[in-house]
Amino acid sequence: TIYSQTADIQDDTLTGNCIIIAAENITFECGSYWIKSIQNFSGIYSDQDYTSIKNCNVTMGGNSGVNGNAKGIEFGGVLNGSIFNSIGRSDGGVGISLASVGNTSIKLSKGLSVFSDGIKFIYSSNNTLISSEGSSDSSVGISTDTFSYNNYLENNNGSSDSNSGISISSDDNILINNSGRSNTSYGIS
């Protein structure tokens, strides 16, 4: 089932995540419209298998200072999902967050954060990240964190002003033709 966004969404009164994918086999097509809020929630959230996010531009957070709950695009427990040609930005949390995710692909997308990771895999294995960008002002650009194995990263750019551009903290991840840049730390660590 495909759901299409038909206008920009700006809601600074949110009391929870803005868009919640609550069923399997859903494609959310933003059509290049944007989702914005100063509230510290996720712009798009899914815990459902076979979720696809396409052509989205999401900016979240900034109210009440730094808050890690603000995430641009968040997948939690998703299997066989995809994020394509989308931007997830957070002023406080992760731009694109994947927690306990498997067999999911991110292509031609950007994860941007001011205070946390641009793109973060945590407890997430067997995923692909291709031709994408992760950037952070004060944390890691692209991170495969705790217990994130067998991920495939190709043709990505990770950058950070104060940490590693790309950080690989788990074993058996494959990196091909990636670029990491940092002003104060390692490009790729």
PDB file of C-alpha atoms in Angstrom:
ATOM      1  CA  THR A   1       0.000   0.000   0.000  1.00  0.00           C
ATOM      2  CA  ILE A   2       1.327   3.426  -0.964  1.00  0.00           C
ATOM      3  CA  TYR A   3       0.549   6.589   1.000  1.00  0.00           C
ATOM      4  CA  SER A   4       1.508   9.900  -0.610  1.00  0.00           C
ATOM      5  CA  GLN A   5       2.119  13.165   1.182  1.00  0.00           C
ATOM      6  CA  THR A   6       0.343  15.968  -0.694  1.00  0.00           C
ATOM      7  CA  ALA A   7       1.561  19.093   1.146  1.00  0.00           C
ATOM      8  CA  ASP A   8       4.287  20.297   3.482  1.00  0.00           C
ATOM      9  CA  ILE A   9       3.762  19.539   7.189  1.00  0.00           C
ATOM     10  CA  GLN A  10       4.862  22.006   9.867  1.00  0.00           C
ATOM     11  CA  ASP A  11       3.547  21.176  13.341  1.00  0.00           C
ATOM     12  CA  ASP A  12       5.279  22.720  16.340  1.00  0.00           C
ATOM     13  CA  THR A  13       2.564  21.447  18.708  1.00  0.00           C
ATOM     14  CA  LEU A  14       3.282  17.715  18.277  1.00  0.00           C
ATOM     15  CA  THR A  15       2.876  15.513  21.367  1.00  0.00           C
ATOM     16  CA  GLY A  16       4.292  12.391  19.665  1.00  0.00           C
ATOM     17  CA  ASN A  17       5.919  11.206  16.437  1.00  0.00           C
ATOM     18  CA  CYS A  18       4.599  13.025  13.365  1.00  0.00           C
ATOM     19  CA  ILE A  19       4.148  10.165  10.856  1.00  0.00           C
ATOM     20  CA  ILE A  20       3.802   6.652  12.299  1.00  0.00           C
ATOM     21  CA  ILE A  21       3.850   3.645   9.977  1.00  0.00           C
ATOM     22  CA  ALA A  22       1.586   1.203  11.850  1.00  0.00           C
ATOM     23  CA  ALA A  23       1.231  -1.696   9.386  1.00  0.00           C
ATOM     24  CA  GLU A  24       3.532  -3.900   7.307  1.00  0.00           C
ATOM     25  CA  ASN A  25       4.125  -3.425   3.575  1.00  0.00           C
ATOM     26  CA  ILE A  26       3.630   0.362   3.570  1.00  0.00           C
ATOM     27  CA  THR A  27       5.387   2.802   1.252  1.00  0.00           C
ATOM     28  CA  PHE A  28       5.346   6.421   2.416  1.00  0.00           C
ATOM     29  CA  GLU A  29       6.073   8.715  -0.540  1.00  0.00           C
ATOM     30  CA  CYS A  30       6.690  12.325   0.455  1.00  0.00           C
ATOM     31  CA  GLY A  31       6.881  13.605  -3.110  1.00  0.00           C
ATOM     32  CA  SER A  32       9.673  15.961  -1.982  1.00  0.00           C
ATOM     33  CA  TYR A  33       7.336  17.726   0.458  1.00  0.00           C
ATOM     34  CA  TRP A  34       8.869  18.407   3.859  1.00  0.00           C
ATOM     35  CA  ILE A  35       8.022  17.534   7.455  1.00  0.00           C
ATOM     36  CA  LYS A  36       9.182  19.972  10.159  1.00  0.00           C
ATOM     37  CA  SER A  37       8.722  20.452  13.883  1.00  0.00           C
ATOM     38  CA  ILE A  38      10.677  21.990  16.737  1.00  0.00           C
ATOM     39  CA  GLN A  39       9.333  19.221  18.979  1.00  0.00           C
ATOM     40  CA  ASN A  40      11.633  16.401  20.085  1.00  0.00           C
ATOM     41  CA  PHE A  41       9.963  13.426  18.412  1.00  0.00           C
ATOM     42  CA  SER A  42      10.558  11.456  15.216  1.00  0.00           C
ATOM     43  CA  GLY A  43       9.394  12.958  11.946  1.00  0.00           C
ATOM     44  CA  ILE A  44       8.763   9.505  10.461  1.00  0.00           C
ATOM     45  CA  TYR A  45       8.723   6.406  12.684  1.00  0.00           C
ATOM     46  CA  SER A  46       8.219   2.735  11.814  1.00  0.00           C
ATOM     47  CA  ASP A  47       8.503  -0.550  13.674  1.00  0.00           C
ATOM     48  CA  GLN A  48       6.841  -2.465  10.837  1.00  0.00           C
ATOM     49  CA  ASP A  49       8.487  -4.860   8.362  1.00  0.00           C
ATOM     50  CA  TYR A  50       8.665  -3.947   4.668  1.00  0.00           C
ATOM     51  CA  THR A  51       8.400  -0.199   5.332  1.00  0.00           C
ATOM     52  CA  SER A  52       9.617   2.031   2.478  1.00  0.00           C
ATOM     53  CA  ILE A  53      10.288   5.751   2.839  1.00  0.00           C
ATOM     54  CA  LYS A  54      10.813   7.687  -0.403  1.00  0.00           C
ATOM     55  CA  ASN A  55      11.628  11.266  -1.385  1.00  0.00           C
ATOM     56  CA  CYS A  56      11.211  12.737   2.107  1.00  0.00           C
ATOM     57  CA  ASN A  57      12.770  15.831   3.688  1.00  0.00           C
ATOM     58  CA  VAL A  58      12.367  15.736   7.486  1.00  0.00           C
ATOM     59  CA  THR A  59      13.686  18.196  10.107  1.00  0.00           C
ATOM     60  CA  MET A  60      12.927  17.647  13.795  1.00  0.00           C
ATOM     61  CA  GLY A  61      13.884  19.035  17.191  1.00  0.00           C
ATOM     62  CA  GLY A  62      15.253  22.143  18.721  1.00  0.00           C
ATOM     63  CA  ASN A  63      12.586  22.890  21.328  1.00  0.00           C
ATOM     64  CA  SER A  64      13.896  22.958  24.902  1.00  0.00           C
ATOM     65  CA  GLY A  65      17.507  22.604  23.795  1.00  0.00           C
ATOM     66  CA  VAL A  66      19.299  19.369  22.964  1.00  0.00           C
ATOM     67  CA  ASN A  67      17.105  16.280  23.124  1.00  0.00           C
ATOM     68  CA  GLY A  68      18.134  12.858  21.819  1.00  0.00           C
ATOM     69  CA  ASN A  69      14.504  11.895  21.209  1.00  0.00           C
ATOM     70  CA  ALA A  70      14.351  14.149  18.163  1.00  0.00           C
ATOM     71  CA  LYS A  71      15.019  11.976  15.103  1.00  0.00           C
ATOM     72  CA  GLY A  72      14.420  12.751  11.447  1.00  0.00           C
ATOM     73  CA  ILE A  73      13.633   9.202  10.282  1.00  0.00           C
ATOM     74  CA  GLU A  74      13.543   6.324  12.772  1.00  0.00           C
ATOM     75  CA  PHE A  75      13.235   2.581  12.128  1.00  0.00           C
ATOM     76  CA  GLY A  76      12.948   0.356  15.208  1.00  0.00           C
ATOM     77  CA  GLY A  77      12.814  -3.418  14.721  1.00  0.00           C
ATOM     78  CA  VAL A  78      12.099  -3.171  10.978  1.00  0.00           C
ATOM     79  CA  LEU A  79      13.030  -6.054   8.658  1.00  0.00           C
ATOM     80  CA  ASN A  80      13.315  -5.649   4.871  1.00  0.00           C
ATOM     81  CA  GLY A  81      12.744  -1.905   4.874  1.00  0.00           C
ATOM     82  CA  SER A  82      14.117   0.848   2.667  1.00  0.00           C
ATOM     83  CA  ILE A  83      14.856   4.561   2.765  1.00  0.00           C
ATOM     84  CA  PHE A  84      15.389   6.115  -0.663  1.00  0.00           C
ATOM     85  CA  ASN A  85      16.308   9.657  -1.726  1.00  0.00           C
ATOM     86  CA  SER A  86      15.393  11.098   1.653  1.00  0.00           C
ATOM     87  CA  ILE A  87      16.830  13.547   4.194  1.00  0.00           C
ATOM     88  CA  GLY A  88      16.489  13.027   7.935  1.00  0.00           C
ATOM     89  CA  ARG A  89      17.728  15.942  10.055  1.00  0.00           C
ATOM     90  CA  SER A  90      17.664  16.438  13.797  1.00  0.00           C
ATOM     91  CA  ASP A  91      18.927  19.309  15.871  1.00  0.00           C
ATOM     92  CA  GLY A  92      19.207  17.102  18.977  1.00  0.00           C
ATOM     93  CA  GLY A  93      19.066  13.407  18.070  1.00  0.00           C
ATOM     94  CA  VAL A  94      20.029  11.181  15.148  1.00  0.00           C
ATOM     95  CA  GLY A  95      19.229  12.203  11.567  1.00  0.00           C
ATOM     96  CA  ILE A  96      18.440   8.645  10.370  1.00  0.00           C
ATOM     97  CA  SER A  97      18.248   6.070  13.163  1.00  0.00           C
ATOM     98  CA  LEU A  98      18.114   2.301  12.694  1.00  0.00           C
ATOM     99  CA  ALA A  99      17.757   0.257  15.902  1.00  0.00           C
ATOM    100  CA  SER A 100      17.366  -3.543  15.817  1.00  0.00           C
ATOM    101  CA  VAL A 101      16.894  -3.386  12.050  1.00  0.00           C
ATOM    102  CA  GLY A 102      17.830  -6.072   9.501  1.00  0.00           C
ATOM    103  CA  ASN A 103      17.950  -6.486   5.722  1.00  0.00           C
ATOM    104  CA  THR A 104      17.158  -2.814   5.189  1.00  0.00           C
ATOM    105  CA  SER A 105      18.622  -0.540   2.522  1.00  0.00           C
ATOM    106  CA  ILE A 106      19.349   3.168   2.567  1.00  0.00           C
ATOM    107  CA  LYS A 107      20.182   4.679  -0.824  1.00  0.00           C
ATOM    108  CA  LEU A 108      20.791   8.224  -2.049  1.00  0.00           C
ATOM    109  CA  SER A 109      19.852   9.644   1.354  1.00  0.00           C
ATOM    110  CA  LYS A 110      21.242  12.062   3.953  1.00  0.00           C
ATOM    111  CA  GLY A 111      21.274  11.872   7.743  1.00  0.00           C
ATOM    112  CA  LEU A 112      22.206  15.184   9.367  1.00  0.00           C
ATOM    113  CA  SER A 113      22.528  16.057  13.041  1.00  0.00           C
ATOM    114  CA  VAL A 114      23.836  18.896  15.131  1.00  0.00           C
ATOM    115  CA  PHE A 115      24.422  17.023  18.424  1.00  0.00           C
ATOM    116  CA  SER A 116      24.214  13.280  17.600  1.00  0.00           C
ATOM    117  CA  ASP A 117      25.075  10.891  14.755  1.00  0.00           C
ATOM    118  CA  GLY A 118      24.004  11.666  11.192  1.00  0.00           C
ATOM    119  CA  ILE A 119      23.181   8.026  10.342  1.00  0.00           C
ATOM    120  CA  LYS A 120      23.298   5.419  13.114  1.00  0.00           C
ATOM    121  CA  PHE A 121      22.964   1.639  13.072  1.00  0.00           C
ATOM    122  CA  ILE A 122      22.573   0.144  16.572  1.00  0.00           C
ATOM    123  CA  TYR A 123      21.864  -3.567  17.109  1.00  0.00           C
ATOM    124  CA  SER A 124      21.294  -3.650  13.338  1.00  0.00           C
ATOM    125  CA  SER A 125      22.813  -6.232  10.997  1.00  0.00           C
ATOM    126  CA  ASN A 126      22.717  -7.240   7.321  1.00  0.00           C
ATOM    127  CA  ASN A 127      21.820  -3.776   6.024  1.00  0.00           C
ATOM    128  CA  THR A 128      23.091  -1.739   3.081  1.00  0.00           C
ATOM    129  CA  LEU A 129      24.023   1.931   2.930  1.00  0.00           C
ATOM    130  CA  ILE A 130      24.762   3.092  -0.607  1.00  0.00           C
ATOM    131  CA  SER A 131      25.581   6.512  -2.083  1.00  0.00           C
ATOM    132  CA  SER A 132      24.443   8.341   1.031  1.00  0.00           C
ATOM    133  CA  GLU A 133      25.774  11.023   3.367  1.00  0.00           C
ATOM    134  CA  GLY A 134      25.942  11.222   7.147  1.00  0.00           C
ATOM    135  CA  SER A 135      27.052  14.446   8.796  1.00  0.00           C
ATOM    136  CA  SER A 136      27.255  15.696  12.373  1.00  0.00           C
ATOM    137  CA  ASP A 137      28.505  18.872  13.962  1.00  0.00           C
ATOM    138  CA  SER A 138      29.437  17.217  17.276  1.00  0.00           C
ATOM    139  CA  SER A 139      29.184  13.428  16.920  1.00  0.00           C
ATOM    140  CA  VAL A 140      29.833  10.767  14.236  1.00  0.00           C
ATOM    141  CA  GLY A 141      28.722  11.211  10.616  1.00  0.00           C
ATOM    142  CA  ILE A 142      27.946   7.506   9.969  1.00  0.00           C
ATOM    143  CA  SER A 143      28.068   4.970  12.804  1.00  0.00           C
ATOM    144  CA  THR A 144      27.681   1.208  12.958  1.00  0.00           C
ATOM    145  CA  ASP A 145      27.430   0.952  16.705  1.00  0.00           C
ATOM    146  CA  THR A 146      26.912  -1.821  19.238  1.00  0.00           C
ATOM    147  CA  PHE A 147      26.187  -5.281  17.819  1.00  0.00           C
ATOM    148  CA  SER A 148      25.775  -4.113  14.216  1.00  0.00           C
ATOM    149  CA  TYR A 149      27.316  -6.827  12.041  1.00  0.00           C
ATOM    150  CA  ASN A 150      27.503  -7.661   8.335  1.00  0.00           C
ATOM    151  CA  ASN A 151      26.453  -4.243   7.079  1.00  0.00           C
ATOM    152  CA  TYR A 152      27.531  -3.196   3.581  1.00  0.00           C
ATOM    153  CA  LEU A 153      28.560   0.434   3.054  1.00  0.00           C
ATOM    154  CA  GLU A 154      29.494   1.630  -0.443  1.00  0.00           C
ATOM    155  CA  ASN A 155      30.117   5.085  -1.950  1.00  0.00           C
ATOM    156  CA  ASN A 156      29.113   7.005   1.178  1.00  0.00           C
ATOM    157  CA  ASN A 157      30.439  10.228   2.697  1.00  0.00           C
ATOM    158  CA  GLY A 158      30.663  10.631   6.460  1.00  0.00           C
ATOM    159  CA  SER A 159      31.752  13.905   8.041  1.00  0.00           C
ATOM    160  CA  SER A 160      32.043  15.371  11.507  1.00  0.00           C
ATOM    161  CA  ASP A 161      33.333  18.616  12.928  1.00  0.00           C
ATOM    162  CA  SER A 162      34.370  17.010  16.237  1.00  0.00           C
ATOM    163  CA  ASN A 163      34.340  13.184  15.946  1.00  0.00           C
ATOM    164  CA  SER A 164      34.974  10.469  13.348  1.00  0.00           C
ATOM    165  CA  GLY A 165      33.460  10.880   9.904  1.00  0.00           C
ATOM    166  CA  ILE A 166      32.647   7.140   9.803  1.00  0.00           C
ATOM    167  CA  SER A 167      32.901   4.909  12.880  1.00  0.00           C
ATOM    168  CA  ILE A 168      32.705   1.114  12.689  1.00  0.00           C
ATOM    169  CA  SER A 169      32.345  -0.366  16.197  1.00  0.00           C
ATOM    170  CA  SER A 170      31.314  -3.935  15.311  1.00  0.00           C
ATOM    171  CA  ASP A 171      32.928  -6.734  13.303  1.00  0.00           C
ATOM    172  CA  ASP A 172      32.329  -8.040   9.799  1.00  0.00           C
ATOM    173  CA  ASN A 173      31.101  -4.836   8.171  1.00  0.00           C
ATOM    174  CA  ILE A 174      32.161  -4.234   4.565  1.00  0.00           C
ATOM    175  CA  LEU A 175      33.241  -0.784   3.389  1.00  0.00           C
ATOM    176  CA  ILE A 176      33.880  -0.059  -0.291  1.00  0.00           C
ATOM    177  CA  ASN A 177      34.840   3.356  -1.676  1.00  0.00           C
ATOM    178  CA  ASN A 178      33.645   5.396   1.321  1.00  0.00           C
ATOM    179  CA  SER A 179      34.988   8.791   2.336  1.00  0.00           C
ATOM    180  CA  GLY A 180      35.307   9.942   5.941  1.00  0.00           C
ATOM    181  CA  ARG A 181      36.282  13.460   7.012  1.00  0.00           C
ATOM    182  CA  SER A 182      36.776  14.959  10.431  1.00  0.00           C
ATOM    183  CA  ASN A 183      38.131  18.296  11.607  1.00  0.00           C
ATOM    184  CA  THR A 184      39.414  16.859  14.921  1.00  0.00           C
ATOM    185  CA  SER A 185      39.389  13.044  14.756  1.00  0.00           C
ATOM    186  CA  TYR A 186      39.685  10.148  12.296  1.00  0.00           C
ATOM    187  CA  GLY A 187      38.084  10.162   8.887  1.00  0.00           C
ATOM    188  CA  ILE A 188      37.246   6.452   9.262  1.00  0.00           C
ATOM    189  CA  SER A 189      37.752   4.606  12.549  1.00  0.00           C
TER     190      SER A 189
END
